[in-house]
Each structure stands twice: as C-alpha cells, then as structure tokens.
C-alpha cells in the first residue's frame, strides 16, 4: 500500500515538474494567441520546404529555444483552417534542387519553398503555376505589403518578361557592406559613406592593409568570398560600373547577346584584380573572415556580410560594444543596391487542390509566418513594414533598405550560364590575381565572351 | 564469393589451406559436365527453376528499373539538347560530345581528376599496405585491434566533415596546424588549399587520411590468409623478413592489389564532394580542383544542360573503362602462386 502511494506521489511530482518546466504553450508561439477560424475549406496540401526546421530545438549560436514549424502550424494554421490537412516534407538545402525537381516532375507536391534561382528555372521549364488569377480574386491578399523591388522585380518571383507573378517572397539574403569602426579609427581613415562607391571601398581598403599603427597586428583592408557560388560581389560590381554582361531575356536564353568584354566589364575586373591582394589568403576558398564581426576582428571592410556574428553576440551577452563597433552601409550599386537573394513560395503547375494550396501559400508568406521566422531563425523578412524587427538589429534594417532598391539583371544566378561558367571563371581570375599572377584582362574577357557565344550556339 | 573455379573459369579467388578463399572472384565461364561430355541443355523448367526465377525476379526488376533503364535513358539524353529537367528536348546527334571534346575546361578537369586519382590511389595503396603489414606483424593481439580501430576511424567521418576539418588544418597562415608546425623549422606558411601548386596534392593527402583505414583492413584480411608454411619454408632457406615480404607476401596478395587498384581508380575518377566544398564551382585555386564530376555537376545543376552533363558522364565512363581494362590487362600475367 505504502509503495503504491509512493509511486503515485512520484508520478504526480514528475507530471507537475514537466508542466512547470515546459514552455511554448500555444499562446506563446508567434501568432498563437487570438487565432480564429478563417474558413471551413477542405483539402489536402503537400508542402515541400527547403531547409525549414519542423521540430523545436536550440539555436546553436545564441542558445535560445526555437519553435519548429509543426508546433507553429498547430497553434495557428490548423485552427484557422481546421479542414485543410497539411503534408509537410522537409528537404535539406543540400541537393534541394534535385529533390524538389523530382517532386515536381512526379506531381508529388503542391506548394514549395525553395531558392530563387531554382524557382526561376522551374518556371521557365513550365513546372510552376502563375498566381495572378488567384491574387486577382482574393481581396484578403495584399501584394503591397511586400517590398516592391522584390515582389515586382525579381527573377525569383516574376516571369523573365516581368508580366506574370509565380512566386511570393518570404525570405531575403542579407548582403551588405559592414566596416569595423575601430580599425578605421586605428588607421585614421574616414568612415565609409552611407552609400559607398566601389572606388571608395578599394581606396580605403588599400590604406588599411598592413600592420595596424596602434596594435601592430596584421590587418586586412577587405574581405569577400572568393569562391562564392552566386558571385554576389561580382554582381554588385557590375551594377556599380554599369557592366550589363548580356542583353536579352531569360525567356529566350538562346538569343541572349553577351556583352562580357565591354570597357565597363574591364573596370569590374580591374577592381577585382587590385582588391584580390587585400584580403587574407584564405578568402579564395571562402575562409579568412571567421572573426569578422567579433572582438578579434582584423578585417576593415567586409563585403557581402550579414552581421550574423555581431547580432548573435549581442543577443547572447546583451553587450552593445560590438554592435556599435560594426557598422553596415549600403551595397555598391548606384542606388546602393547589390545582389539580393530572394527565397519564394511557389505553386506546382499540377497542384491537386489549387484553392487550398493558395490558402497555405498565402499563410506561409504572410506577416505572422515572417514574424515567426524572424523571431526563431533570424530570417530577413520581405515586408515593407516589418515592425517586429528588433530595434537594435541594424543589419536587417540595412538589408531591407538594400532590397527595397533591388532589381534583377542578367548577371544573376537565374541565368544558367552565369552560374555554370561566369561565376567560376571570375572566381578563377580572383585566385590567380590573389597569387600575384592575374590574367591579362582583355584576353580573359575575350575568352569568356567567346565561351559564352559557343555555349549559346550549342543551344540552337 | 567463396567457390571453386571449374573448367576455364577466370578466378581471382584461390584455394587456401587455412584461410578459405579470398573475397573477390569473377567467373566468366562455367560449364556443366557429365560422364559423356557436356550436358544437354534442359528445356523443361523444374519447380526449383521456377522458385529460383521467382526469387531473383524482384532483384532483376530493380536492376532493370534503377540501373539499366537510367543508363540507357542517360545515353539517349546525351544526344539531345535539353532544357532544365529534360522535359523539352531535341535530337542534336553528336553536338554535345563535340562541344565537350572541344572544351578546354573538360580536358583540364580530366587532367586534374587523373592526377589526383592516380596519386591518391598509388600513395593510398602503398601506405595502407605498409601499415597493414606492420599491424599484421604485431604479436600483441590487443595492439592489432587498437591500431585497426585507430586507422579505421577516419573512414566513418563524412566527406563534408573531413573537408571542413582539413580546411582548418591546412589554413593558409600560422593559424593552420600544419603551417604552425612547419613554422618551428623556419618554413613560411604554405597555401595548402589556396596555392594551385599545392592544392591538388593537399586533396590527395586529405583523401588518403580518409581512405587509409578501409584499405588497411582489406590488406590485413589478405595478409592473414597467406599460408604460414610458405614463410616457414622461406625461413628454412634463410630468407630475411624483407625478402619474405617482397617475394611471398606481395606476389601472393596480387588479386587484392588488383581489386584495390581498380576500386581506387573508379573512386578517384568520381571525386566531387571534397573539391566542391573546398574550391567551390570554380575548383579554386585557379581551377586546379576542377574535376570531371564537378564539370558534370556544373552542366547538370547550374547550367540545367542535362544533355551536356550526360554526354560528359559517358565520356568519363569510357575513360574509367579504359583505365580499368588497362589495369586488368597489366595484372593478367600469372605468377608462381596462380
């Protein structure tokens, strides 16, 4: 009898402890409070999400608890649309294109979250559905809540001719120029302008490469990734120097006119040639900036940075010292633009239940979901008025400013030859220049132009 | 596979007095004989035959659907100009092959692949054989198992983790462990992965570290099957340890070497993950880490040109086939143990 009582008491203690220690009641989840039923619509929607986390976990950088999508949907969508059944498939980013392509081809998916370049290529292959008819008849959907430069002028969301909407943006890549004010002070160099030019960056970077006059440590004036897959720095430079690289449309890749050996492109390459001597040697394999944004930093200007390390340190320690030390500015395009990665939600051409799929897509790209993604995973929203962004998070604010003036050109990852040949060629050029043996620029560009023309000719 | 080699079967396996048979065997011709010569072909299927076919059918269907069909479809696609996933395609004959064969980047990628593949195969096999011999010669059983475990450990680490680990070990300044160590001897930091002169060799070193354990275990299995009486006979004749190693162990393990050479060649020619993780799509530095499979990847998944990618895959297949046949012919010479 005694034993039974003891067991009962222990069980109660365990249950109460679990209840006391557990968190994330549905009301605490973003959007979880005041949820009301929206519709009785019935249906089953298959959703493939690249890189999303479905289960609750811990942020490895900050140690904060994160809420997985399953719990978020339980607290929100499932109550709003109780009769829509969601089948969610988590796809790792590695090889996401191959896996999601297979799902589209086998008609096993209705709604997808994916990379902008993948979405653009699928659209051109006829695998995705236009959303214009759905947007037109749905008064509850307001396209104006999204950043116009991203919603209306991105290969990731618009057809190559810009006439059709096939994607709704939900997350942005953060690429901005960030500089270390401490190193600028040590070297006695004027801070960067809010909208710096490529020339200013190079000139100041050159001044701050060498032994720091105050600390005696080796400093590097610049850093960017020399093996970037999407060539984002190169894209920003083409915008800065007005080097179009090509004329035509991705609708008609076979007839693109390549302009890779123009005088403007020569300026881009001259800049890269000089700048390649400034970063730590590891930059050509994507290394060298491990301490950027942190106390031990020795790089003056970081190109295509996202401020992630600084914000993580701030969130963990609540110490504003680093936050005030690292300052973001616009990118090098004429309006401060650069290349902006846009990850959209798209709908399969063969979606089983278009109406239910649209409700799901709308919900997953809406304000509440973007707020949830920012609060849990620090995703950069695509909204014009993202009022949930932390007031101290100047990096996300800067990313939104850059995105607001963003636009897609043919030097973009949506362009297949850009990804497969131009970016690797530029990265190869950078590695040679960093080793002190840069190729002759006109010859290099003539070769690239010839290669591009041959590639296009092979398509015909 | 364990088995005898009847008739004129070509066989890598052999009958051993202690260790059974060596694991590899390739039978090319097996004939059934009766007292009156070759047996007549039976036309009527017995119940046992039907059972055999029933059991092997799922496997055959699997092989047909997931191996033969994709290979044939890829061959067909290599003669097409495709867009994206290959939904729209048109027959272009040999155009893709012509384009690739005239593409200097393809040839550069093939050269890099062969350089890294051959070097990592030769060094990997050589070093792991020496290691296996040293471990095998240990009298201490616990020590044998300990070394086997230690050397096999890297084999369970993924290519991604290995690449990350080595990118820090080979960091191009004093922060890298290797550069820190060579700094003790007054040597300036080396750009192991960032200097095109060293990058390919650094990749070879990295892949050797990963494959050493597996190769060593295979060699150890082979070494333990060498008959003791051969060594005893050699000892009676006064042979030294080195002579026994050179004239008994190495010739006796020739089938294992052939297996390792062939598997090493095929594995080396398919190099992708590590070079992609370190050098990106450019195979940086200066394209020195651009391999054939990276070329195929770029064509298939970055340029969305499946036709070009499959044509390059078939060209690579032909190269591997030629290399494998060359190795087999080179090793077909019989020795006193055959």
GROMACS .gro file of C-alpha atoms in nm, chain A residues 95 97-98 101 105 118 121-122 124-127 220 226-229 254 280-290 413 415-417 419-421 423-425 427-432 435 451 454-455 458-460, chain B residues 81-88 90 92 95-96 99 102-105 108 164 167-168 170-173 193-195 276-287 289 295 297-305 308:
model
  104
   95UNK     CA    1   2.068   1.892  -5.323
   97UNK     CA    2   1.701   2.134  -5.640
   98UNK     CA    3   1.731   1.772  -5.748
  101UNK     CA    4   1.261   1.886  -5.918
  105UNK     CA    5   0.804   1.608  -6.214
  118UNK     CA    6   1.562   2.710  -5.873
  121UNK     CA    7   1.441   2.776  -6.376
  122UNK     CA    8   1.135   2.564  -6.292
  124UNK     CA    9   1.093   2.858  -6.740
  125UNK     CA   10   1.053   2.481  -6.768
  126UNK     CA   11   0.677   2.511  -6.720
  127UNK     CA   12   0.667   2.333  -6.386
  220UNK     CA   13   4.341   4.332  -4.398
  226UNK     CA   14   3.649   3.428  -5.346
  227UNK     CA   15   3.461   3.106  -5.416
  228UNK     CA   16   3.107   3.235  -5.385
  229UNK     CA   17   2.861   3.013  -5.569
  254UNK     CA   18   1.925   3.100  -7.699
  280UNK     CA   19   4.357   3.719  -4.603
  281UNK     CA   20   4.481   3.442  -4.836
  282UNK     CA   21   4.206   3.204  -4.729
  283UNK     CA   22   3.940   3.415  -4.898
  284UNK     CA   23   3.977   3.230  -5.226
  285UNK     CA   24   3.838   2.918  -5.059
  286UNK     CA   25   3.578   3.115  -4.866
  287UNK     CA   26   3.780   3.142  -4.548
  288UNK     CA   27   3.955   3.423  -4.365
  289UNK     CA   28   3.663   3.612  -4.211
  290UNK     CA   29   3.591   3.379  -3.921
  413UNK     CA   30   2.201   3.318  -6.058
  415UNK     CA   31   2.091   3.286  -6.566
  416UNK     CA   32   2.226   2.932  -6.621
  417UNK     CA   33   2.549   3.035  -6.797
  419UNK     CA   34   2.608   3.015  -6.259
  420UNK     CA   35   2.782   2.740  -6.452
  421UNK     CA   36   3.059   2.936  -6.623
  423UNK     CA   37   3.098   3.282  -6.171
  424UNK     CA   38   3.356   3.000  -6.178
  425UNK     CA   39   3.562   3.195  -6.434
  427UNK     CA   40   3.650   3.307  -5.909
  428UNK     CA   41   3.937   3.154  -6.106
  429UNK     CA   42   4.050   3.503  -6.209
  430UNK     CA   43   4.041   3.617  -5.845
  431UNK     CA   44   4.251   3.321  -5.731
  432UNK     CA   45   4.515   3.398  -5.994
  435UNK     CA   46   4.850   3.467  -5.618
  451UNK     CA   47   3.290   3.074  -7.449
  454UNK     CA   48   2.976   2.897  -7.811
  455UNK     CA   49   2.755   2.792  -7.522
  458UNK     CA   50   2.519   2.490  -7.879
  459UNK     CA   51   2.163   2.555  -7.761
  460UNK     CA   52   2.038   2.628  -8.111
  541UNK     CA   53   1.969   1.932  -7.634
  542UNK     CA   54   1.768   1.954  -7.317
  543UNK     CA   55   1.619   2.236  -7.122
  544UNK     CA   56   1.622   2.210  -6.745
  545UNK     CA   57   1.487   1.879  -6.622
  546UNK     CA   58   1.478   1.740  -6.973
  547UNK     CA   59   1.107   1.785  -7.033
  548UNK     CA   60   1.167   1.952  -7.365
  550UNK     CA   61   1.551   1.779  -7.929
  552UNK     CA   62   2.118   1.701  -8.177
  555UNK     CA   63   2.672   1.801  -8.085
  556UNK     CA   64   2.706   1.766  -7.706
  559UNK     CA   65   3.115   2.065  -7.758
  562UNK     CA   66   3.643   2.094  -7.773
  563UNK     CA   67   3.603   2.244  -7.428
  564UNK     CA   68   3.941   2.313  -7.264
  565UNK     CA   69   3.775   2.311  -6.922
  568UNK     CA   70   4.158   2.041  -6.763
  624UNK     CA   71   3.590   2.126  -4.300
  627UNK     CA   72   4.037   2.340  -4.436
  628UNK     CA   73   4.135   2.445  -4.085
  630UNK     CA   74   4.559   2.341  -4.384
  631UNK     CA   75   4.467   2.703  -4.311
  632UNK     CA   76   4.696   2.920  -4.523
  633UNK     CA   77   4.859   3.114  -4.239
  653UNK     CA   78   4.445   2.472  -5.045
  654UNK     CA   79   4.492   2.828  -5.173
  655UNK     CA   80   4.802   2.787  -5.388
  736UNK     CA   81   3.343   2.118  -5.438
  737UNK     CA   82   3.338   2.201  -5.068
  738UNK     CA   83   3.688   2.345  -5.074
  739UNK     CA   84   3.721   2.503  -5.418
  740UNK     CA   85   3.359   2.583  -5.500
  741UNK     CA   86   3.221   2.559  -5.852
  742UNK     CA   87   3.540   2.713  -5.992
  743UNK     CA   88   3.756   2.442  -5.840
  744UNK     CA   89   3.965   2.719  -5.687
  745UNK     CA   90   4.253   2.795  -5.675
  746UNK     CA   91   4.288   2.860  -6.045
  747UNK     CA   92   4.071   2.565  -6.144
  749UNK     CA   93   4.046   2.140  -5.809
  755UNK     CA   94   3.219   1.962  -6.461
  757UNK     CA   95   2.756   1.886  -6.185
  758UNK     CA   96   2.802   2.235  -6.327
  759UNK     CA   97   2.647   2.135  -6.658
  760UNK     CA   98   2.355   1.947  -6.498
  761UNK     CA   99   2.256   2.154  -6.198
  762UNK     CA  100   2.392   2.503  -6.263
  763UNK     CA  101   2.352   2.533  -6.638
  764UNK     CA  102   2.050   2.298  -6.647
  765UNK     CA  103   2.203   2.125  -6.950
  768UNK     CA  104   2.574   1.805  -7.193
   0.00000   0.00000   0.00000
